[in-house]
Coordinates of C-alpha atoms and ligand atoms in Angstrom, one line a residue:
M1 CA -42.1 -5.1 -0.9
S2 CA -39.4 -6.5 1.3
L3 CA -39.0 -9.8 3.1
P4 CA -40.4 -9.4 6.6
I5 CA -38.3 -9.1 9.7
P6 CA -38.4 -12.6 11.2
V7 CA -40.5 -12.8 14.4
R8 CA -39.6 -15.8 16.5
N9 CA -42.7 -18.1 17.0
G10 CA -44.8 -15.0 17.6
C11 CA -43.8 -15.1 21.3
H12 CA -43.6 -11.9 23.4
K13 CA -39.8 -11.9 23.5
G14 CA -39.7 -12.4 19.7
R15 CA -42.1 -9.5 19.1
H16 CA -40.2 -7.3 21.4
R17 CA -36.9 -8.1 19.6
A18 CA -38.5 -7.5 16.2
R19 CA -39.9 -4.1 17.3
R20 CA -36.6 -3.1 18.8
H21 CA -34.8 -4.1 15.5
F22 CA -37.4 -2.1 13.6
R23 CA -37.0 1.0 15.8
R24 CA -33.2 0.9 15.5
T25 CA -33.2 0.4 11.8
R26 CA -35.7 3.2 11.3
F27 CA -33.7 5.4 13.6
A28 CA -30.5 4.8 11.6
E29 CA -32.4 5.3 8.3
I30 CA -34.1 8.5 9.3
S31 CA -30.9 9.9 10.8
A32 CA -29.1 9.1 7.5
R33 CA -31.8 10.8 5.5
T34 CA -31.9 14.0 7.6
G35 CA -28.1 14.1 7.7
V36 CA -28.1 14.7 11.4
F37 CA -26.2 11.6 12.3
I38 CA -25.2 8.6 10.3
F39 CA -25.1 5.4 12.4
M40 CA -22.5 2.7 11.9
E41 CA -23.6 -0.9 12.7
K42 CA -21.0 -3.1 14.3
I43 CA -21.0 -6.7 15.6
I44 CA -19.6 -6.9 19.1
V45 CA -18.3 -10.2 20.3
E46 CA -17.1 -11.1 23.8
G47 CA -15.3 -14.3 22.8
G48 CA -13.4 -17.2 24.3
F49 CA -16.4 -19.5 25.0
P50 CA -17.0 -22.8 23.3
L51 CA -20.1 -22.9 21.1
H52 CA -22.4 -25.8 21.8
G53 CA -25.9 -26.8 20.7
R54 CA -28.0 -27.0 17.5
V55 CA -28.2 -24.6 14.6
E56 CA -30.4 -24.7 11.6
I57 CA -29.0 -23.8 8.2
S58 CA -31.1 -21.6 5.9
G59 CA -31.6 -21.7 2.1
M60 CA -28.5 -21.3 -0.1
K61 CA -27.8 -17.7 -1.2
N62 CA -26.3 -18.5 -4.5
A63 CA -29.1 -20.9 -5.5
A64 CA -31.8 -18.5 -4.3
V65 CA -30.5 -15.5 -6.4
A66 CA -30.2 -17.8 -9.5
V67 CA -33.7 -19.3 -9.1
I68 CA -35.4 -15.9 -8.4
L69 CA -33.9 -14.3 -11.4
A70 CA -34.4 -17.3 -13.6
S71 CA -38.2 -17.2 -12.7
A72 CA -38.3 -14.3 -15.2
V73 CA -37.8 -16.7 -18.2
T74 CA -40.9 -18.7 -17.2
G75 CA -43.4 -15.8 -17.8
D76 CA -45.6 -17.4 -15.2
V77 CA -46.2 -17.5 -11.4
C78 CA -43.6 -19.3 -9.2
V79 CA -43.7 -19.9 -5.5
I80 CA -40.1 -20.1 -4.0
D81 CA -39.7 -21.5 -0.5
N82 CA -36.7 -21.9 1.9
L83 CA -35.4 -18.5 0.7
P84 CA -32.7 -17.0 2.9
N85 CA -33.9 -13.7 4.4
I86 CA -30.8 -11.7 3.3
S87 CA -30.2 -8.5 1.4
D88 CA -29.0 -10.2 -1.7
V89 CA -32.4 -12.0 -2.0
T90 CA -34.3 -8.7 -1.4
H91 CA -32.2 -7.0 -4.1
C92 CA -33.1 -9.8 -6.6
L93 CA -36.8 -9.4 -5.9
K94 CA -36.5 -5.6 -6.2
I95 CA -34.8 -6.0 -9.6
L96 CA -37.6 -8.2 -10.9
E97 CA -40.2 -5.8 -9.4
S98 CA -38.5 -2.9 -11.2
I99 CA -39.2 -4.5 -14.6
G100 CA -42.9 -5.4 -13.8
A101 CA -42.9 -8.5 -11.8
R102 CA -45.4 -8.8 -8.9
I103 CA -44.0 -10.1 -5.7
R104 CA -46.1 -11.4 -2.8
V105 CA -44.4 -12.3 0.4
I106 CA -46.0 -15.5 1.8
S107 CA -43.9 -16.0 4.9
K108 CA -40.5 -15.1 6.2
D109 CA -38.8 -17.5 3.7
A110 CA -41.3 -17.9 0.9
V111 CA -42.5 -15.6 -1.9
E112 CA -44.7 -15.8 -4.9
I113 CA -43.2 -14.2 -8.0
D114 CA -45.5 -13.4 -10.9
T115 CA -43.4 -12.6 -14.0
R116 CA -46.2 -12.6 -16.5
S117 CA -46.2 -8.8 -16.8
I118 CA -42.4 -8.4 -16.9
R119 CA -41.0 -6.2 -19.8
D120 CA -37.7 -6.4 -21.5
A121 CA -36.8 -3.1 -19.8
E122 CA -33.5 -2.2 -18.3
P123 CA -33.6 -2.5 -14.5
P124 CA -32.2 0.6 -12.5
M125 CA -28.4 0.6 -12.3
E126 CA -28.4 1.3 -8.6
L127 CA -30.2 -2.0 -8.0
V128 CA -28.2 -4.1 -10.5
R129 CA -24.9 -2.8 -9.2
K130 CA -25.6 -4.2 -5.7
I131 CA -25.3 -7.8 -6.5
R132 CA -23.2 -10.0 -8.7
A133 CA -26.1 -12.3 -9.8
S134 CA -28.0 -9.5 -11.4
Y135 CA -26.5 -10.7 -14.7
Y136 CA -28.7 -13.7 -14.7
L137 CA -31.5 -11.4 -15.6
A138 CA -29.7 -10.9 -19.0
G139 CA -29.9 -14.6 -19.7
A140 CA -33.6 -14.7 -18.6
L141 CA -34.7 -11.7 -20.7
L142 CA -32.7 -12.7 -23.7
G143 CA -34.1 -16.3 -23.6
R144 CA -37.7 -14.9 -23.2
F145 CA -37.8 -11.8 -25.4
G146 CA -34.7 -12.1 -27.6
R147 CA -33.3 -8.9 -26.1
A148 CA -31.9 -7.8 -22.9
K149 CA -30.1 -4.7 -21.5
V150 CA -28.7 -5.1 -18.0
G151 CA -26.1 -3.0 -16.1
L152 CA -22.9 -4.7 -15.3
P153 CA -23.0 -6.3 -11.9
G154 CA -21.4 -5.5 -8.6
G155 CA -20.6 -8.0 -5.8
C156 CA -17.7 -8.8 -3.5
D157 CA -14.4 -7.3 -4.5
F158 CA -11.7 -10.1 -4.6
G159 CA -10.1 -9.3 -7.9
V160 CA -11.0 -9.1 -11.6
R161 CA -14.5 -10.5 -12.2
P162 CA -14.8 -10.8 -16.0
I163 CA -17.9 -11.7 -17.9
D164 CA -16.3 -12.8 -21.2
L165 CA -17.7 -16.4 -20.9
H166 CA -21.3 -15.1 -20.5
V167 CA -20.8 -13.0 -23.6
K168 CA -19.2 -15.9 -25.5
A169 CA -22.2 -18.1 -24.6
F170 CA -24.9 -15.6 -25.6
E171 CA -23.1 -15.0 -29.0
A172 CA -22.8 -18.8 -29.5
L173 CA -26.6 -18.9 -29.1
G174 CA -27.0 -16.3 -31.9
A175 CA -27.2 -13.0 -29.9
E176 CA -25.3 -9.9 -30.9
V177 CA -23.7 -8.7 -27.7
T178 CA -22.3 -5.2 -26.9
V179 CA -20.6 -4.4 -23.6
G180 CA -20.1 -0.7 -23.0
G181 CA -21.1 2.3 -20.8
G182 CA -21.4 -0.1 -17.9
C183 CA -24.0 -2.2 -19.6
L184 CA -24.4 -5.5 -21.4
E185 CA -26.9 -5.5 -24.3
A186 CA -27.8 -8.6 -26.2
V187 CA -30.1 -8.9 -29.1
A188 CA -31.3 -12.1 -31.0
K189 CA -33.9 -10.8 -33.5
D190 CA -35.2 -14.2 -34.4
G191 CA -34.8 -15.8 -30.9
L192 CA -31.9 -17.9 -29.7
L193 CA -30.6 -21.0 -31.5
A194 CA -29.0 -23.9 -29.7
N195 CA -25.3 -24.5 -30.0
S196 CA -22.3 -26.4 -28.4
I197 CA -20.4 -24.2 -26.0
Y198 CA -17.0 -24.9 -24.4
F199 CA -16.0 -22.9 -21.5
D200 CA -12.2 -22.3 -21.1
C201 CA -12.5 -22.2 -17.3
C202 CA -15.1 -23.5 -14.9
S203 CA -17.6 -20.6 -14.2
V204 CA -20.6 -20.9 -12.0
G205 CA -22.2 -17.7 -13.3
A206 CA -21.6 -18.4 -17.0
T207 CA -22.9 -22.0 -16.6
I208 CA -26.1 -20.7 -14.9
N209 CA -26.6 -17.8 -17.3
T210 CA -26.2 -20.1 -20.3
I211 CA -28.7 -22.6 -18.9
I212 CA -31.2 -19.9 -18.3
A213 CA -30.9 -18.3 -21.8
A214 CA -31.0 -21.7 -23.6
V215 CA -34.1 -23.3 -22.0
L216 CA -36.3 -21.7 -24.7
A217 CA -33.7 -21.8 -27.5
K218 CA -34.5 -23.9 -30.7
G219 CA -32.6 -27.1 -30.6
S220 CA -30.2 -28.8 -28.1
T221 CA -27.5 -26.8 -26.4
I222 CA -24.5 -28.6 -25.0
I223 CA -22.2 -26.9 -22.4
E224 CA -18.8 -28.5 -22.0
N225 CA -16.6 -27.9 -19.0
A226 CA -19.6 -26.7 -17.1
A227 CA -19.3 -25.9 -13.5
R228 CA -20.7 -28.6 -11.1
E229 CA -21.7 -26.7 -8.0
P230 CA -24.9 -27.8 -6.1
H231 CA -26.5 -24.5 -6.9
I232 CA -26.3 -25.3 -10.7
V233 CA -28.2 -28.6 -10.0
D234 CA -30.7 -26.6 -8.0
L235 CA -31.3 -24.1 -10.7
A236 CA -31.7 -27.0 -13.3
N237 CA -34.1 -28.8 -11.0
F238 CA -36.2 -25.6 -10.7
L239 CA -36.3 -25.0 -14.4
N240 CA -37.1 -28.6 -15.1
A241 CA -40.0 -28.3 -12.6
C242 CA -41.1 -25.3 -14.8
G243 CA -41.2 -27.6 -18.0
A244 CA -37.5 -27.3 -19.1
D245 CA -35.5 -30.2 -20.3
I246 CA -32.0 -29.9 -18.8
R247 CA -29.9 -33.0 -18.4
G248 CA -26.5 -33.6 -16.8
A249 CA -26.5 -30.7 -14.3
G250 CA -23.8 -31.6 -11.6
T251 CA -21.5 -33.1 -14.3
N252 CA -19.3 -31.1 -16.6
I253 CA -21.4 -31.7 -19.7
I254 CA -24.9 -30.2 -19.6
K255 CA -27.5 -30.8 -22.4
I256 CA -30.4 -28.4 -22.6
N257 CA -33.1 -29.4 -25.0
G258 CA -35.0 -26.2 -25.8
V259 CA -38.8 -26.3 -25.1
E260 CA -41.5 -24.0 -26.6
R261 CA -42.8 -22.6 -23.3
L262 CA -42.4 -22.9 -19.6
H263 CA -44.9 -22.7 -16.7
G264 CA -44.7 -21.8 -13.0
C265 CA -44.0 -24.1 -10.2
E266 CA -43.5 -24.4 -6.4
Y267 CA -39.9 -24.9 -5.5
S268 CA -37.8 -25.2 -2.3
I269 CA -34.2 -23.9 -2.3
I270 CA -31.5 -26.3 -1.1
P271 CA -29.6 -25.6 2.2
D272 CA -26.6 -23.3 2.1
M273 CA -23.4 -25.3 2.3
I274 CA -21.2 -22.2 2.9
E275 CA -23.3 -21.1 5.9
A276 CA -23.1 -24.7 7.2
G277 CA -19.4 -24.7 6.6
T278 CA -19.1 -21.4 8.5
F279 CA -20.7 -23.0 11.6
M280 CA -18.6 -26.1 11.2
V281 CA -15.4 -24.1 11.4
A282 CA -16.8 -21.9 14.2
A283 CA -17.5 -25.0 16.3
A284 CA -13.9 -26.2 16.0
A285 CA -12.3 -22.7 16.3
T286 CA -14.1 -22.2 19.7
K287 CA -13.2 -25.7 20.9
G288 CA -16.9 -26.4 21.1
N289 CA -19.4 -28.9 19.5
L290 CA -22.3 -28.2 17.2
Y291 CA -25.1 -30.1 15.6
I292 CA -25.6 -28.4 12.3
D293 CA -29.1 -29.3 11.0
N294 CA -30.9 -29.0 7.6
V295 CA -27.8 -29.6 5.4
I296 CA -26.9 -31.9 2.6
P297 CA -23.8 -33.7 4.1
K298 CA -22.5 -34.6 0.6
H299 CA -22.0 -30.9 -0.3
L300 CA -19.7 -30.6 2.7
E301 CA -17.5 -33.6 2.1
T302 CA -14.3 -31.7 1.1
L303 CA -14.6 -29.5 4.2
S304 CA -15.4 -32.4 6.4
A305 CA -12.4 -34.4 5.1
K306 CA -10.0 -31.5 5.7
M307 CA -11.4 -30.9 9.2
R308 CA -10.9 -34.6 10.0
E309 CA -7.4 -34.4 8.7
M310 CA -6.9 -31.7 11.4
G311 CA -8.1 -34.1 14.1
I312 CA -11.6 -32.6 14.4
T313 CA -14.5 -35.1 14.8
V314 CA -17.1 -34.6 12.0
E315 CA -20.1 -37.0 11.9
E316 CA -22.6 -37.1 9.1
Y317 CA -26.3 -37.8 9.4
D318 CA -29.1 -37.9 6.9
E319 CA -29.7 -34.1 6.9
A320 CA -27.1 -32.9 9.5
V321 CA -23.5 -32.9 10.5
S322 CA -22.0 -32.6 13.9
V323 CA -18.6 -31.1 14.7
V324 CA -16.8 -31.9 17.9
Y325 CA -13.4 -30.4 18.9
T326 CA -11.4 -33.1 20.6
D327 CA -7.7 -32.1 20.7
T328 CA -5.3 -29.7 19.4
M329 CA -5.7 -29.2 15.7
K330 CA -3.0 -30.4 13.3
P331 CA -1.7 -28.2 10.5
V332 CA -2.9 -28.9 6.9
N333 CA -2.4 -27.7 3.4
V334 CA -5.6 -26.5 1.6
K335 CA -6.2 -25.5 -2.0
T336 CA -9.5 -24.1 -3.3
L337 CA -10.9 -25.5 -6.5
P338 CA -14.2 -25.6 -8.3
Y339 CA -16.8 -28.0 -6.8
P340 CA -16.3 -30.8 -5.7
G341 CA -13.0 -29.2 -4.6
F342 CA -12.5 -27.2 -1.5
P343 CA -14.8 -24.1 -1.9
T344 CA -13.2 -20.7 -2.4
D345 CA -16.1 -19.3 -0.3
M346 CA -14.7 -21.2 2.7
N347 CA -11.2 -19.8 2.2
P348 CA -11.3 -17.0 4.8
Q349 CA -13.1 -19.1 7.4
M350 CA -10.7 -21.9 7.0
A351 CA -7.8 -19.5 7.4
V352 CA -9.0 -18.8 11.0
L353 CA -8.6 -22.6 11.8
L354 CA -5.2 -22.6 10.2
C355 CA -4.1 -19.8 12.4
L356 CA -5.2 -21.9 15.4
A357 CA -3.6 -25.2 14.3
N358 CA -0.5 -26.3 16.2
G359 CA 2.0 -25.8 13.3
A360 CA 2.5 -24.4 9.9
S361 CA -0.2 -24.7 7.2
T362 CA -0.7 -23.3 3.7
L363 CA -3.8 -22.1 1.9
S364 CA -3.7 -21.8 -1.9
E365 CA -6.4 -19.8 -3.8
T366 CA -7.0 -20.8 -7.4
I367 CA -10.3 -19.1 -8.2
W368 CA -10.0 -15.5 -7.2
S369 CA -6.9 -13.3 -7.6
N370 CA -7.4 -11.1 -4.6
R371 CA -9.1 -13.3 -2.0
F372 CA -6.6 -12.6 0.8
R373 CA -7.6 -9.1 1.7
Y374 CA -8.8 -10.4 5.0
V375 CA -5.3 -11.3 6.0
D376 CA -4.5 -7.7 7.2
E377 CA -7.6 -7.9 9.5
L378 CA -6.5 -11.3 11.0
Q379 CA -3.1 -9.8 11.5
R380 CA -4.6 -7.0 13.6
M381 CA -5.8 -9.8 15.9
G382 CA -2.3 -11.3 16.2
A383 CA -2.3 -13.8 13.3
R384 CA 1.0 -14.6 11.7
I385 CA 0.3 -15.0 8.0
R386 CA 2.5 -14.3 5.0
V387 CA 0.9 -14.1 1.5
E388 CA 3.0 -14.9 -1.5
D389 CA 1.3 -14.8 -4.9
K390 CA -1.7 -17.2 -4.6
T391 CA -0.7 -18.9 -1.4
A392 CA -1.0 -17.9 2.3
F393 CA 1.5 -19.3 4.7
F394 CA 0.3 -19.7 8.3
E395 CA 2.6 -20.0 11.3
G396 CA -0.1 -21.5 13.5
N397 CA -0.4 -21.6 17.3
T398 CA -2.0 -18.2 17.2
V399 CA -3.6 -16.7 20.4
F400 CA -5.9 -14.1 18.9
T401 CA -6.0 -10.7 20.7
P402 CA -9.1 -8.5 20.7
A403 CA -9.1 -5.7 18.1
T404 CA -11.4 -3.6 15.9
V405 CA -11.5 -5.3 12.5
K406 CA -13.7 -5.0 9.4
A407 CA -15.5 -7.3 7.0
V408 CA -13.7 -6.7 3.7
D409 CA -16.2 -9.0 1.9
L410 CA -19.0 -11.4 2.8
R411 CA -17.0 -14.5 3.7
A412 CA -14.1 -12.5 5.1
G413 CA -16.7 -10.9 7.4
A414 CA -17.8 -14.4 8.5
A415 CA -14.2 -15.3 9.2
M416 CA -13.8 -12.2 11.4
V417 CA -16.9 -13.3 13.4
I418 CA -15.3 -16.8 13.9
A419 CA -11.9 -15.3 14.9
A420 CA -13.7 -13.0 17.4
L421 CA -15.6 -15.9 18.9
A422 CA -12.2 -17.7 19.4
T423 CA -10.7 -14.6 21.1
N424 CA -10.7 -13.9 24.8
G425 CA -12.0 -10.4 25.2
R426 CA -14.0 -7.9 23.1
T427 CA -13.7 -7.7 19.4
E428 CA -15.6 -5.1 17.2
I429 CA -16.4 -5.9 13.6
E430 CA -17.3 -3.1 11.2
E431 CA -18.8 -3.0 7.7
I432 CA -21.2 -5.7 8.7
A433 CA -23.7 -5.0 5.9
L434 CA -21.4 -7.1 3.8
I435 CA -21.9 -10.0 6.1
E436 CA -25.7 -9.5 6.1
R437 CA -25.7 -9.8 2.3
G438 CA -25.2 -13.6 2.7
Y439 CA -25.9 -14.8 6.3
V440 CA -29.5 -15.0 7.8
D441 CA -29.7 -13.8 11.4
I442 CA -26.0 -14.5 11.9
V443 CA -25.9 -12.8 15.3
E444 CA -29.1 -14.5 16.6
K445 CA -27.9 -17.9 15.3
F446 CA -24.5 -17.6 17.0
R447 CA -26.2 -16.4 20.2
G448 CA -28.5 -19.5 20.1
V449 CA -25.4 -21.7 20.4
G450 CA -23.9 -19.9 23.3
A451 CA -22.0 -17.0 21.8
N452 CA -21.9 -13.6 23.6
I453 CA -22.5 -11.6 20.4
R454 CA -24.7 -8.6 19.6
K455 CA -25.2 -5.9 17.0
A456 CA -24.6 -2.3 18.2
Y457 CA -25.2 1.1 16.6
F458 CA -22.6 3.9 17.0
P459 CA -22.6 7.4 15.5
D460 CA -20.2 7.4 12.6
S461 CA -18.1 10.4 13.2
T462 CA -16.4 10.1 9.8
K463 CA -19.8 10.6 8.1
Q464 CA -21.3 13.3 10.2
A465 CA -23.1 15.6 7.8
N466 CA -23.3 19.4 7.8
V467 CA -26.7 20.6 9.1
S468 CA -27.6 24.0 7.9
Ligands
EPU1 N1 -14.4 -16.1 -15.0 C1 -14.0 -15.7 -16.2 N2 -14.8 -15.2 -17.1 C2 -16.2 -15.2 -16.9 C3 -16.7 -15.6 -15.7 C4 -15.7 -16.1 -14.7 O1 -12.7 -15.7 -16.5 O2 -16.9 -14.7 -17.8 C5 -13.4 -16.6 -14.0 C6 -13.4 -15.7 -12.8 O3 -12.6 -14.6 -12.9 C7 -13.0 -16.6 -11.7 C8 -13.6 -18.0 -12.2 O4 -13.9 -17.8 -13.5 O5 -11.6 -16.8 -11.7 C9 -14.8 -18.4 -11.4 O6 -15.8 -17.4 -11.5 P1 -17.3 -17.8 -11.4 O7 -18.0 -17.3 -12.6 O8 -17.5 -19.3 -11.1 O9 -17.8 -17.0 -10.2 P2 -19.2 -16.2 -10.1 O10 -20.2 -17.0 -10.8 O11 -19.0 -14.8 -10.3 C10 -20.0 -17.6 -8.0 C11 -20.5 -17.3 -6.6 C12 -19.3 -16.8 -5.7 C13 -18.2 -17.9 -5.7 C14 -17.8 -18.3 -7.1 C15 -16.9 -19.4 -7.2 C16 -22.7 -16.5 -7.0 C17 -23.7 -15.4 -7.0 N3 -21.5 -16.2 -6.7 O12 -19.5 -16.3 -8.5 O13 -19.8 -16.7 -4.4 O14 -17.1 -17.3 -5.1 O15 -19.0 -18.6 -7.9 O16 -17.4 -20.5 -6.6 O17 -23.1 -17.7 -7.3 C18 -20.1 -15.8 -2.3 O18 -21.1 -16.4 -2.1 O19 -19.5 -15.3 -1.3 C19 -19.4 -15.7 -3.6 C20 -18.6 -14.7 -3.9

C-alpha cells in the first residue's frame, strides 16, 4: 500500500512525468539496495523571478496524521478525503496497516481505512520513529483496548520534545504508564475513567492524544489549558462525525462526554495553513503576486496581519487569499505563540522575509528551544542574523547570494526554497526528504507559478558503498 504518484489529469505530459518520476525513484532505490551507488536528491532553483498565478493548497498534514491514527479508536471503516500526498501520511497509514488495519487507496488524496481487525499490537519501531504523530496511536489503542505499547516518536529535531503531558493525561484517565526502553506502555485493566486534566503548557499533541483516549472513557473528561489549533478542531469534528461527544474544541476548555461505541464516517481534512503561509511568504519574498486557493483565511490571520504591517498587500476571499508585493518591506518584530498567535511552523519562512526587509527586525521563538538551526544555512546565502537565546536579530536589506544549503528540518527546508527563489542565480538544496515529509508536490506547485525549480539526482560520493 502506498498513496499513488499523482498523475495530472491523465494527460500525456502528466503520464510522462509520472513515469519519469517512477523510473528515477526506482533507480535510486535499486542503486541503494545493491550498494553500487546511492543517489542524493536535491532541489535546484534558478531564482530571482517574481512568482505569479494561482496555487491550490492541499489538506493539512497535522490534521491528517491525527485523523488517520484516531481512526483506530473507531473500530470501523472510515473514508478520509483531502489527504495530503506526503510521506508523513504514508507512514501513518503503514503504522495502522502494521497492526492489522486494511487500507484501500481510493484516489490520490482519499483512502478507506478499515480498523475493525486492528490488534493492540506494538507497531514496528522503524515505522513509529519516523514521525512525531505516531504517539496518537497510544491514545487510540488505550481508549479502545485499555492497553497500548508504542515506540517513542521521532519527528523534526528542534530541541527537547518531551511527552510528560501525554503521560500525565493517560494516568489521570486511570492508566498505569511506563516509559522506558524507547517505548511508552499504558494499561487500564478496567478501561479508562473520565477525569479533569489541566495542562501546564499548551500542547497540541497532548490535547489531541487526550481527546482520542477519552472519547470512549466512562464519564465526562475536561481538558483545561487545551491547545486551540485548527487541527484540534478538525480532529474533534472527525471524531464527532464518528459518534463521539466532544465540545469546546478550538477553545482552551474541552469537554469530552464518553460514549459507548463509535462508528465509521466519511471525512474531509481541512486545508493546510502552514503550506498556505509558505506560499504567501514566497509571493512577497520574490516581489510577486499569488492567489492562494482552498484555504481558510481565518487560520492565516496572524500571518496576514504581520505581512500587512510590513507593507505587503494581503486580501482575503471566502476560500482564498491573495498576496501582492507592492513596495519595499518594512521591518517588524515577530513572536511565535500557540494558536491564534504567530505559528512556530512559520518561523523559518518568516525569517526569509525579515532578511529582505529594509531595516532591523527581531523574531522570538517561544515554543521550541532549538528552532533557529536554519540560521547557519541562511548565513551561507549572505543573511546577517544573530541569535541570542530565544531571539534572532535580523539586519535586513539582504541580497541573497547563491549557495548549496540544506533543509535542517521540514519548515527550515521550505524557508531555503523561498530564499532560493528570491536569489539571483542557482541555489542547491540538500536533504529534501525532510521537505517532502510535509509539502505536497512542492516543486511542481512552485513551477506552476513561474519558478525555475526542479528536482535532480546526484551520486552521493559520501555514501558510495564497497562492492565486492
Ligand atoms: N511539551 C511538553 N510536554 C509534552 C508535550 C509538549 O513540555 O508532553 C512542550 C514542548 O516541548 C513544546 C510545547 O509543549 O515546547 C509545544 O509542543 P506541542 O506538544 O504543542 O508540539 P507537538 O504536538 O509535538 C505539533 C506539530 C508541530 C508544531 C507544534 C507546535 C504535529 C504532528 N506537530 O507538535 O508541527 O510545531 O505542534 O505548534 O501536529 C510541523 O508541522 O512542522 C511541526 C513540527
